[in-house]
Coordinates of C-alpha atoms and ligand atoms in Angstrom, one line a residue:
M128 CA -46.2 33.6 2.5
I129 CA -46.5 30.5 1.2
D130 CA -47.8 30.1 -1.4
P131 CA -50.7 26.6 -0.9
S132 CA -51.6 26.4 -4.5
P133 CA -50.5 22.6 -5.9
R134 CA -48.1 24.0 -8.7
H135 CA -45.8 25.8 -5.5
L136 CA -46.3 22.4 -3.7
A137 CA -44.9 21.0 -6.9
W138 CA -42.0 23.0 -7.1
L139 CA -41.5 22.7 -3.0
A140 CA -41.9 19.0 -2.9
P141 CA -38.5 17.6 -4.6
R142 CA -37.2 20.7 -3.0
F143 CA -37.7 19.6 0.0
L144 CA -36.8 15.4 -1.0
L145 CA -33.3 16.8 -1.9
F146 CA -32.9 18.7 1.8
F147 CA -33.7 16.2 4.1
V148 CA -31.9 13.4 1.6
L149 CA -29.0 15.5 2.6
L150 CA -29.5 16.1 6.0
L151 CA -29.5 12.4 6.6
F152 CA -26.2 12.0 4.3
A153 CA -24.9 14.9 6.3
G154 CA -25.8 12.6 9.6
Q155 CA -24.4 9.8 8.2
S156 CA -21.0 11.4 7.4
L157 CA -21.3 12.9 10.7
Q158 CA -21.5 9.3 12.3
A159 CA -19.1 7.5 10.2
G160 CA -16.0 9.1 12.4
P161 CA -14.6 10.9 15.2
G162 CA -13.4 13.7 13.3
Q163 CA -10.3 13.5 15.4
H164 CA -7.8 11.0 15.3
A165 CA -6.8 8.5 18.1
V166 CA -3.4 6.6 19.6
A167 CA -2.6 4.5 22.7
S168 CA 0.2 2.6 22.3
A169 CA 3.5 1.4 25.3
H170 CA 5.2 3.8 23.6
P171 CA 5.3 7.6 23.5
L172 CA 7.7 7.4 20.4
A173 CA 5.9 4.5 18.6
T174 CA 2.5 6.9 19.6
A175 CA 4.7 10.1 17.8
A176 CA 5.2 7.7 15.1
A177 CA 1.4 7.2 14.2
Q178 CA 1.1 11.0 14.6
E179 CA 3.4 11.3 11.8
V180 CA 1.4 9.1 9.6
L181 CA -1.5 10.2 9.8
A182 CA -0.4 13.7 9.7
A183 CA 1.3 13.2 6.4
G184 CA -2.5 11.9 5.4
G185 CA -2.5 8.3 6.1
N186 CA -5.6 6.7 7.6
A187 CA -5.4 3.9 10.9
F188 CA -3.4 1.0 8.9
D189 CA -0.5 3.1 8.0
A190 CA -0.6 4.2 11.8
A191 CA -0.7 0.7 12.2
V192 CA 2.0 -0.2 10.3
A193 CA 4.3 3.2 11.7
V194 CA 2.9 1.6 15.3
T195 CA 3.7 -1.7 14.8
A196 CA 7.9 -0.7 13.3
A197 CA 8.5 1.7 16.1
L198 CA 7.2 -0.7 18.5
G199 CA 10.0 -3.1 17.0
V200 CA 12.7 -0.8 17.5
V201 CA 12.1 1.4 21.1
E202 CA 10.2 -1.4 22.7
P203 CA 12.3 -4.5 21.6
Q204 CA 11.9 -6.9 24.7
G205 CA 7.7 -6.8 23.6
S206 CA 7.7 -6.8 20.0
G207 CA 9.4 -6.7 16.4
L208 CA 10.2 -7.6 13.1
G209 CA 11.3 -11.7 14.5
G210 CA 8.0 -12.1 16.1
G211 CA 4.2 -11.5 15.5
G212 CA 1.0 -10.9 16.0
F213 CA -2.8 -10.3 15.5
F214 CA -4.5 -7.0 13.8
L215 CA -7.7 -6.2 14.4
L216 CA -9.1 -4.5 11.2
H217 CA -12.4 -2.2 11.0
R218 CA -12.9 -0.2 7.7
A219 CA -15.5 2.4 7.8
D220 CA -16.8 3.3 4.6
D221 CA -18.1 -0.2 4.7
G222 CA -17.9 -1.4 7.8
Y223 CA -15.9 -4.3 7.4
S224 CA -13.9 -5.9 9.9
V225 CA -11.1 -8.6 9.8
M226 CA -8.5 -10.3 12.1
V227 CA -5.0 -10.0 10.5
D228 CA -3.3 -13.4 11.4
A229 CA 0.6 -13.1 11.3
R230 CA 1.1 -15.8 13.6
E231 CA 4.3 -17.6 13.8
T232 CA 4.8 -21.1 12.4
A233 CA 6.5 -23.4 13.2
P234 CA 9.4 -24.6 11.1
A235 CA 9.2 -27.4 8.7
A236 CA 11.8 -29.7 10.2
A237 CA 9.5 -29.0 13.9
H238 CA 8.2 -32.6 15.6
P239 CA 6.3 -33.3 18.5
D240 CA 9.3 -34.4 20.4
L241 CA 11.4 -30.9 19.6
Y242 CA 11.8 -30.2 23.2
L243 CA 12.1 -33.5 24.9
D244 CA 14.8 -35.8 25.8
A245 CA 15.6 -39.0 25.3
D246 CA 13.3 -40.6 28.3
G247 CA 10.6 -37.8 27.1
E248 CA 11.1 -35.7 29.6
V249 CA 10.9 -31.2 29.3
I250 CA 14.8 -29.8 28.1
P251 CA 14.6 -27.0 30.8
G252 CA 15.0 -23.9 28.9
L253 CA 15.3 -25.0 24.9
S254 CA 11.7 -23.9 24.1
L255 CA 12.7 -20.0 25.8
D256 CA 16.4 -19.3 24.8
G257 CA 18.2 -19.2 21.6
P258 CA 17.2 -20.4 18.1
L259 CA 15.6 -23.6 18.2
A260 CA 12.7 -21.7 20.2
A261 CA 11.7 -19.1 17.3
G262 CA 9.0 -19.6 14.8
I263 CA 9.0 -18.4 11.4
P264 CA 7.9 -14.8 12.1
G265 CA 4.6 -13.5 10.4
M266 CA 5.7 -9.6 11.4
P267 CA 6.9 -8.5 8.2
A268 CA 3.8 -10.3 6.1
A269 CA 1.9 -8.5 8.6
L270 CA 3.4 -4.6 8.0
G271 CA 3.5 -5.6 3.7
H272 CA -0.4 -6.9 4.0
L273 CA -1.6 -3.8 5.6
A274 CA 0.4 -1.1 3.5
A275 CA -1.0 -2.8 0.4
N276 CA -4.8 -3.8 1.1
Y277 CA -5.5 -0.9 3.8
G278 CA -3.1 2.1 4.2
R279 CA -2.9 4.9 2.1
L280 CA 0.6 5.2 1.9
S281 CA 3.6 3.9 0.8
L282 CA 5.3 1.4 3.7
A283 CA 8.4 3.2 3.1
D284 CA 6.8 6.3 4.0
S285 CA 5.0 4.6 7.4
L286 CA 7.8 2.8 7.8
G287 CA 10.3 6.2 8.2
P288 CA 9.6 7.1 11.6
A289 CA 10.8 3.5 13.3
I290 CA 14.3 3.6 10.6
R291 CA 15.1 6.9 11.7
L292 CA 14.8 6.2 15.5
A293 CA 16.9 3.1 15.1
E294 CA 19.4 4.7 13.4
E295 CA 19.2 7.5 15.9
G296 CA 18.7 4.8 18.5
L297 CA 17.0 6.0 21.8
P298 CA 17.9 6.3 25.6
V299 CA 17.6 3.5 27.5
D300 CA 14.9 3.4 30.3
A301 CA 14.1 1.7 33.4
T302 CA 11.6 -1.1 31.4
F303 CA 13.9 -1.4 29.6
L304 CA 16.5 -2.6 31.6
Q305 CA 14.3 -4.4 34.2
M306 CA 13.6 -7.1 31.1
A307 CA 17.0 -7.1 29.9
R308 CA 18.3 -8.2 33.4
F309 CA 15.8 -10.4 33.8
R310 CA 16.9 -12.0 30.1
L311 CA 20.7 -11.2 30.8
Q312 CA 22.0 -14.8 30.1
A313 CA 19.6 -14.9 26.5
L314 CA 21.0 -11.5 25.3
S315 CA 24.5 -12.6 26.6
D316 CA 24.4 -15.8 24.2
G317 CA 24.8 -14.6 20.8
A318 CA 27.0 -12.1 20.0
D319 CA 24.8 -10.2 18.0
A320 CA 21.8 -9.3 20.7
A321 CA 24.9 -8.5 23.3
R322 CA 26.6 -5.8 20.9
V323 CA 23.5 -3.9 20.8
F324 CA 21.7 -4.5 24.3
L325 CA 24.4 -4.4 26.4
R326 CA 27.8 -3.4 27.5
E327 CA 30.4 -5.6 27.2
G328 CA 27.8 -8.3 29.0
E329 CA 26.4 -6.4 31.6
L330 CA 23.9 -3.8 30.8
P331 CA 23.6 -0.2 30.0
E332 CA 23.0 2.7 32.4
E333 CA 19.7 4.5 32.4
G334 CA 19.8 7.3 29.6
E335 CA 22.3 5.3 27.3
A336 CA 21.8 5.5 23.9
I337 CA 20.8 1.8 22.0
V338 CA 21.2 2.2 18.3
Q339 CA 20.2 -0.4 15.9
P340 CA 21.7 0.1 12.0
Q341 CA 21.2 -3.0 11.4
L342 CA 17.6 -3.4 12.0
A343 CA 17.9 0.2 10.7
A344 CA 19.3 -2.0 7.1
T345 CA 16.8 -4.7 6.9
L346 CA 13.6 -1.8 7.6
R347 CA 15.3 -0.1 4.5
R348 CA 15.3 -3.6 2.6
I349 CA 11.4 -4.1 3.5
A350 CA 11.0 -0.3 2.8
D351 CA 12.1 -1.3 -1.0
R352 CA 11.2 -4.3 -1.9
G353 CA 8.3 -4.9 0.8
P354 CA 8.0 -8.5 2.5
A355 CA 10.4 -10.7 0.2
G356 CA 12.8 -8.0 1.3
F357 CA 13.3 -10.0 4.5
Y358 CA 11.9 -13.3 3.8
E359 CA 13.8 -13.8 0.4
G360 CA 17.2 -12.8 -0.6
E361 CA 20.2 -11.9 1.6
I362 CA 18.0 -11.1 4.7
A363 CA 16.4 -14.7 4.4
Q364 CA 20.2 -16.3 3.8
R365 CA 21.3 -14.3 7.1
L366 CA 18.5 -15.9 9.0
V367 CA 18.5 -18.9 8.1
E368 CA 22.7 -19.2 8.4
G369 CA 22.7 -17.4 12.0
V370 CA 19.8 -19.8 13.4
R371 CA 21.1 -23.2 11.8
A372 CA 24.6 -22.2 13.0
A373 CA 23.2 -22.1 16.6
G374 CA 21.1 -24.6 16.6
G375 CA 18.3 -24.6 15.1
I376 CA 16.1 -25.4 12.5
W377 CA 15.1 -23.3 10.1
T378 CA 15.1 -23.3 5.9
L379 CA 15.2 -20.9 3.2
E380 CA 11.6 -22.6 2.5
D381 CA 10.3 -22.0 5.7
L382 CA 10.6 -18.6 5.2
A383 CA 9.5 -18.4 1.7
N384 CA 6.3 -19.8 2.4
Y385 CA 5.2 -17.8 5.5
E386 CA 1.5 -17.0 4.9
L387 CA -0.2 -14.5 6.8
V388 CA -3.8 -15.1 6.7
E389 CA -7.0 -13.0 7.1
R390 CA -9.4 -14.3 9.0
E391 CA -13.3 -13.4 9.9
P392 CA -13.2 -12.2 13.6
V393 CA -15.2 -13.7 16.2
V394 CA -18.3 -12.2 17.0
L395 CA -20.1 -11.7 19.8
H396 CA -23.4 -10.5 21.1
Y397 CA -23.6 -9.4 24.6
R398 CA -25.9 -7.1 27.2
G399 CA -27.2 -5.3 23.6
A400 CA -23.3 -5.2 22.7
R401 CA -21.7 -6.5 19.3
I402 CA -18.1 -7.5 21.0
V403 CA -15.3 -8.1 17.9
S404 CA -12.2 -10.3 19.2
A405 CA -9.5 -13.0 18.1
S406 CA -10.4 -15.9 16.4
P407 CA -8.0 -19.3 16.5
P408 CA -5.4 -19.3 16.6
S409 CA -5.7 -17.5 19.1
S410 CA -7.9 -18.4 22.3
G411 CA -9.0 -14.8 23.4
G412 CA -12.4 -14.5 21.3
I413 CA -13.4 -18.0 22.2
A414 CA -13.0 -17.6 25.7
I415 CA -14.3 -14.6 26.2
G416 CA -17.7 -15.2 24.4
Q417 CA -17.6 -18.4 26.7
M418 CA -17.2 -16.3 29.8
L419 CA -19.9 -13.5 28.5
N420 CA -22.4 -16.6 27.4
I421 CA -21.7 -18.1 31.1
L422 CA -22.5 -14.9 32.7
A423 CA -25.7 -14.2 30.0
A424 CA -27.1 -18.0 30.9
G425 CA -27.9 -16.3 34.5
G426 CA -29.4 -13.2 33.2
N427 CA -25.9 -11.5 33.1
G428 CA -27.0 -11.2 37.0
Y429 CA -24.4 -11.2 39.5
G430 CA -26.4 -8.2 41.8
D431 CA -24.2 -5.7 43.9
D432 CA -22.4 -8.3 45.5
E433 CA -18.6 -8.1 44.8
V434 CA -18.1 -11.0 46.5
Q435 CA -20.4 -13.4 44.7
R436 CA -19.6 -11.3 41.3
V437 CA -16.1 -12.6 41.3
H438 CA -16.8 -15.6 42.4
L439 CA -19.2 -16.2 38.8
L440 CA -16.3 -14.9 36.8
V441 CA -13.5 -16.8 38.4
E442 CA -16.1 -19.9 37.9
A443 CA -16.3 -18.8 34.1
M444 CA -12.7 -18.4 34.1
R445 CA -12.2 -21.8 35.0
R446 CA -13.6 -23.5 32.6
A447 CA -13.3 -21.2 29.8
Y448 CA -9.7 -22.1 30.5
R449 CA -10.4 -25.4 31.0
D450 CA -11.8 -25.5 27.2
R451 CA -8.6 -23.8 26.5
A452 CA -6.2 -26.7 27.3
L453 CA -8.3 -29.4 25.6
Y454 CA -10.0 -27.8 22.6
L455 CA -8.4 -24.8 20.9
G456 CA -4.8 -24.5 18.4
D457 CA -4.7 -23.3 14.6
P458 CA -7.9 -24.0 13.0
D459 CA -5.7 -25.2 9.8
H460 CA -4.6 -27.9 11.1
V461 CA -7.5 -29.1 14.0
D462 CA -11.0 -29.0 13.7
V463 CA -11.9 -26.4 16.8
P464 CA -15.3 -26.4 17.7
V465 CA -16.8 -23.1 17.6
A466 CA -20.1 -23.6 17.3
R467 CA -20.1 -25.5 19.9
L468 CA -18.0 -23.7 22.9
L469 CA -20.0 -20.6 22.0
S470 CA -23.6 -22.2 21.9
A471 CA -26.1 -20.6 24.2
E472 CA -26.8 -24.4 25.3
Y473 CA -23.3 -24.9 26.5
A474 CA -23.0 -22.1 28.3
S475 CA -25.8 -23.0 30.0
R476 CA -24.3 -26.2 31.4
L477 CA -21.7 -24.7 31.9
R478 CA -23.2 -22.4 34.1
A479 CA -25.8 -25.1 35.7
D480 CA -22.9 -26.7 37.1
I481 CA -21.0 -23.5 39.1
D482 CA -22.3 -23.9 42.4
P483 CA -22.6 -20.7 43.6
D484 CA -21.5 -20.8 47.2
R485 CA -18.5 -22.9 46.7
A486 CA -15.4 -22.9 44.0
T487 CA -15.3 -26.0 42.0
P488 CA -12.0 -27.5 42.4
S489 CA -10.2 -27.7 38.9
A490 CA -9.2 -31.2 39.8
E491 CA -13.2 -31.5 40.0
L492 CA -13.4 -30.1 36.0
P493 CA -12.6 -33.0 33.7
L494 CA -9.9 -33.0 31.3
E495 CA -11.9 -35.5 29.5
A496 CA -11.0 -35.7 25.8
A497 CA -7.1 -35.6 26.8
D498 CA -5.0 -38.3 26.7
A499 CA -2.9 -37.3 29.7
A500 CA -2.9 -35.5 33.2
A501 CA -2.1 -32.3 33.2
G502 CA 1.6 -31.4 34.1
P503 CA 3.2 -29.9 36.7
E504 CA 2.2 -26.3 38.5
R505 CA 4.1 -23.8 37.1
S506 CA 5.6 -22.2 40.5
A507 CA 5.2 -18.5 40.6
L508 CA 8.4 -17.9 39.8
D509 CA 8.2 -19.0 36.6
R510 CA 6.1 -16.3 35.9
E511 CA 8.2 -13.2 37.0
S512 CA 7.9 -11.9 33.8
E513 CA 5.6 -11.6 30.6
Q514 CA 6.1 -9.2 27.7
T515 CA 4.5 -8.7 24.6
T516 CA 2.8 -5.2 23.1
H517 CA -0.7 -3.4 22.5
F518 CA -1.7 -0.6 20.7
S519 CA -5.3 1.1 19.6
V520 CA -5.9 3.3 16.9
M521 CA -8.6 4.9 15.7
D522 CA -8.6 7.7 12.2
A523 CA -10.7 10.7 12.2
E524 CA -12.8 8.9 9.7
G525 CA -13.4 6.2 12.0
N526 CA -11.1 3.3 10.5
R527 CA -9.2 1.4 13.5
V528 CA -7.3 -1.1 14.5
A529 CA -6.8 -3.2 17.5
A530 CA -3.0 -4.9 17.9
T531 CA -1.9 -7.6 20.2
I532 CA 2.4 -8.4 18.8
T533 CA 5.0 -10.1 20.5
L534 CA 8.2 -11.9 20.7
N535 CA 6.5 -13.9 23.5
Y536 CA 8.5 -13.6 26.8
P537 CA 10.9 -10.2 27.4
F538 CA 12.9 -9.9 24.1
G539 CA 12.0 -13.2 22.7
S540 CA 14.5 -16.2 22.6
G541 CA 17.2 -13.7 23.3
F542 CA 19.1 -14.8 19.7
M543 CA 19.1 -12.5 17.3
P544 CA 21.6 -13.6 14.0
P545 CA 24.1 -12.4 13.0
G546 CA 23.9 -9.3 10.5
T547 CA 20.1 -8.6 10.6
G548 CA 19.4 -6.7 13.9
V549 CA 16.2 -9.1 14.0
L550 CA 15.6 -10.6 17.5
L551 CA 14.0 -13.5 17.3
N552 CA 10.9 -14.9 19.1
N553 CA 10.0 -17.3 21.6
E554 CA 6.6 -18.4 20.6
M555 CA 7.3 -22.2 19.8
D556 CA 6.9 -21.9 23.8
D557 CA 3.3 -21.3 23.2
F558 CA 2.6 -24.7 21.7
A559 CA 2.2 -27.7 24.5
A560 CA 5.9 -29.2 24.4
R561 CA 4.4 -32.4 26.0
P562 CA 0.2 -33.0 26.7
G563 CA -0.4 -31.8 30.0
E564 CA 2.7 -29.7 30.2
P565 CA 2.9 -26.1 31.5
N566 CA 4.5 -23.5 29.3
V567 CA 6.1 -20.7 30.7
Y568 CA 2.8 -18.7 31.7
G569 CA 1.7 -22.1 32.8
L570 CA -0.7 -22.9 30.5
I571 CA -1.4 -26.6 29.2
G572 CA -2.5 -27.9 26.4
F573 CA -3.3 -31.6 24.8
E574 CA -3.1 -33.0 20.8
A575 CA -4.7 -29.9 19.6
N576 CA -1.9 -27.3 20.2
A577 CA 0.8 -29.8 20.0
I578 CA 4.1 -29.0 17.8
R579 CA 3.5 -30.0 14.2
P580 CA 5.3 -28.3 10.9
H581 CA 3.9 -25.2 9.5
R582 CA 1.1 -25.3 12.7
R583 CA 0.4 -21.6 14.4
P584 CA 0.8 -22.1 18.5
L585 CA -2.3 -21.3 20.1
S586 CA -1.8 -17.9 21.6
S587 CA -4.3 -15.1 24.1
M588 CA -3.2 -12.4 22.5
S589 CA -6.9 -10.8 22.7
P590 CA -7.3 -7.4 20.3
T591 CA -11.0 -6.5 20.7
F592 CA -13.9 -3.8 19.6
V593 CA -16.5 -3.1 21.7
E594 CA -19.5 -1.5 19.3
T595 CA -22.8 -0.6 21.5
A596 CA -25.6 2.1 20.5
D597 CA -23.5 5.6 22.1
R598 CA -20.0 3.8 21.9
V599 CA -17.2 2.0 20.2
A600 CA -13.8 1.0 22.1
V601 CA -10.7 -0.2 20.7
L602 CA -8.8 -2.3 23.3
G603 CA -5.9 -4.5 24.2
T604 CA -3.2 -5.4 26.7
P605 CA 0.0 -7.6 26.9
G606 CA 0.0 -9.6 29.7
G607 CA 0.9 -13.9 28.8
S608 CA -1.9 -16.1 29.9
R609 CA -4.0 -13.4 31.8
I610 CA -4.4 -11.6 28.6
I611 CA -8.0 -13.1 28.2
T612 CA -9.6 -12.3 31.9
M613 CA -7.7 -8.7 31.3
V614 CA -9.5 -7.9 28.3
L615 CA -12.9 -9.3 29.5
Q616 CA -12.7 -7.2 32.7
G617 CA -12.1 -3.9 30.0
I618 CA -14.8 -5.6 28.5
L619 CA -17.0 -5.1 31.3
A620 CA -16.0 -1.8 32.6
I621 CA -16.8 -0.7 29.8
L622 CA -20.3 -2.1 29.1
D623 CA -20.9 -0.4 32.7
G624 CA -20.0 2.9 31.7
A625 CA -16.4 3.1 32.0
G626 CA -14.2 5.6 30.7
A627 CA -10.6 5.4 28.5
A628 CA -8.7 6.0 32.0
E629 CA -11.0 4.4 34.1
V630 CA -11.0 1.1 32.1
V631 CA -7.3 1.2 32.4
Q632 CA -6.2 1.8 35.6
A633 CA -8.5 -0.9 36.9
R634 CA -7.1 -3.5 39.1
R635 CA -7.8 -7.1 37.8
F636 CA -7.5 -10.4 39.3
H637 CA -7.5 -13.8 37.1
H638 CA -7.8 -17.6 36.9
Q639 CA -7.1 -20.0 34.3
Y640 CA -8.1 -23.6 35.6
L641 CA -4.6 -24.5 36.1
P642 CA -3.0 -23.8 39.0
D643 CA -6.0 -23.6 40.6
R644 CA -5.6 -19.8 42.4
I645 CA -6.9 -16.7 42.1
E646 CA -4.1 -14.6 41.1
Y647 CA -5.0 -11.0 41.9
E648 CA -3.4 -7.2 41.6
T649 CA -3.2 -5.7 45.3
G650 CA -6.2 -3.6 45.3
A651 CA -7.8 -5.3 43.2
L652 CA -9.9 -7.4 46.1
G653 CA -10.8 -5.9 48.9
S654 CA -10.8 -8.2 52.4
R655 CA -13.9 -9.0 52.9
V656 CA -14.0 -10.0 50.3
Q657 CA -11.0 -12.5 49.7
L658 CA -12.0 -13.7 53.7
Q659 CA -15.8 -14.6 51.6
L660 CA -14.0 -16.6 48.5
A661 CA -11.6 -17.7 51.0
R662 CA -14.5 -19.4 52.6
R663 CA -15.9 -20.9 49.5
G664 CA -12.6 -22.8 48.6
H665 CA -11.3 -20.6 46.7
A666 CA -7.1 -20.5 46.8
L667 CA -5.7 -16.4 46.6
S668 CA -2.6 -15.7 45.3
P669 CA -1.9 -11.7 45.3
Q670 CA 0.7 -10.7 43.2
V671 CA 3.6 -8.7 43.7
R672 CA 3.9 -7.3 39.9
P673 CA 0.8 -5.5 38.2
F674 CA -0.9 -7.1 35.3
G675 CA -1.1 -6.0 31.8
N676 CA -0.3 -2.3 30.4
M677 CA -3.7 -1.8 28.7
Q678 CA -4.5 0.6 25.4
V679 CA -7.9 2.1 25.0
V680 CA -9.9 4.3 22.8
I681 CA -13.3 4.8 23.1
W682 CA -15.5 7.0 21.0
D683 CA -18.6 8.2 22.2
R684 CA -21.1 8.7 19.2
T685 CA -23.4 10.2 21.2
H686 CA -21.8 13.2 23.3
D687 CA -19.2 13.7 19.8
R688 CA -16.4 12.9 21.8
I689 CA -13.1 10.7 21.5
E690 CA -11.0 9.4 25.1
V691 CA -7.9 8.0 25.0
A692 CA -5.6 6.5 27.8
S693 CA -2.3 4.5 28.5
D694 CA -2.3 2.2 31.0
P695 CA -0.5 3.6 34.5
R696 CA 1.5 0.4 34.9
G697 CA 3.8 0.7 31.7
N698 CA 4.8 4.3 30.4
G699 CA 2.9 4.4 27.3
S700 CA 1.1 7.8 25.8
A701 CA -2.1 8.6 24.3
A702 CA -3.1 11.1 22.1
V703 CA -6.2 12.3 20.6
F704 CA -5.6 15.5 17.3
T705 CA -7.6 17.2 14.8
P706 CA -6.5 15.8 12.2
A707 CA -3.6 19.0 10.3
T708 CA -3.7 20.8 13.9
A709 CA -0.3 19.9 16.0
P710 CA -1.6 16.8 18.6
E711 CA -2.5 17.4 21.9
Q712 CA -0.6 15.3 24.0
R713 CA -2.2 12.9 26.6
G714 CA -0.5 10.6 29.0
A715 CA -0.4 8.1 31.1
P716 CA -3.7 9.2 33.4
Ligands
LIG188 N1 2.9 -15.2 23.1 C1 2.0 -15.2 23.9 C2 0.8 -15.5 23.2 O1 0.4 -15.5 22.7 O2 -0.2 -15.7 23.9

């Protein structure tokens, strides 16, 4: 029986207080992380590399180092040491979110006419194939930065799985072969890339082993010396000598002066959710923000009508990509009007300009700030392929990483400086080679994205977090210019309650202002929707090739559940596993 005397109450009260405080903290620590690790990446061996590092006591940031390095070995068409990317990080213990910008930079000798002939015409292929197409890589800096500033393990420990994969080799798969066939000429042009990836100038057989001892040696140097093992010393010397001997313009100073930048991500609010995405020099976060703001300007509504939903989304996409072309570029070199582009007033104006019943021809949306008209549209053939890769990680404590990383086109420039094992990017094609000139993805740009020394080319890569009252999602995808609209559709699906598998499986459509057409995957638009959209004046362009390779982790805090999914369009894998137990594999759905 409880003694109600004041003396007894005085004894009980502080103990009750302590009990409630402990309960509160216990609740918070339950909420801080999912208690399980979750990884989704574009290759099972990269997912396994993350698992290995997490099992060794690493956190999500160590796992990010392991996956990044492993993807560069096992999916060399998509990313690698010779490229760059954006890493969106969230640290659970203090709620800090940041974007690590490891985007490539233009060499000091780059200039606006770099890819033009004496008549000012763009020389075909010069910004795509060979070392003149390559920006100064940011990836080695990112690996070192993540390990030193956010990880728990040493850089050498987290690079271990990638070094092993490069030394032991791995069997060629169908995706590698498809992309190598597409880039056969570029890979054949240099002796080193051809020796690693081809067999006497021909494609290897499926299942044949690709072994990369020189890449392993370069990774070991980075493991031993940090990023200086790449940007200085013997490797830097070989990189610069190889690039210059083959017609490139890199210098040792370009490498030594490479600077990674930590940037504030773009933070958006839509339908009660907080959305964190990539800031410039990515166009992703701003374009996604503009599109969501346009939807919000009409009260978020498009009713249940699918035609109206697609029409409105397409008109929002058209306007966001028009502004991408005009205003976005490297924020360290150009004044990007972020606040204006993301303002509710601007979105209301854009929304008011949308005719609910008619497509707005892109030709009627002015390129006011540009001195030149847009160049010719790229044909669908030019956009036959796209690469880049994405992974999503969340550790048991709730640390998370969404990273989209790239060499740009499949196998980047196709050029490997002798004695390095490093395939170089062709990120310089993401600049506007000339005002209004479309790049390989058909994207146009003007002064804000003109080639200048040390500038970062504008990107579409959009690693993203979606945070609602009960769920946290980590997502992203490769896909060239379509990355932004794919991530937008992923965000909307998550806000509509979709699970990870549903998000990655959903069929996708896309509009990018120019070419003025809706591109869509088979099954994305039903026949009634296609007919109605055509009646509204939309040009429709069905695409044979699938869009993207999305990797998603969703933690449902309310139901204490974590879901992962790797896009069925790719060969990736996703896994959830409890710390210190054997991983439970979950392949593509
Ligand atoms: N290289 C593709 C992108 O950054 O958007």
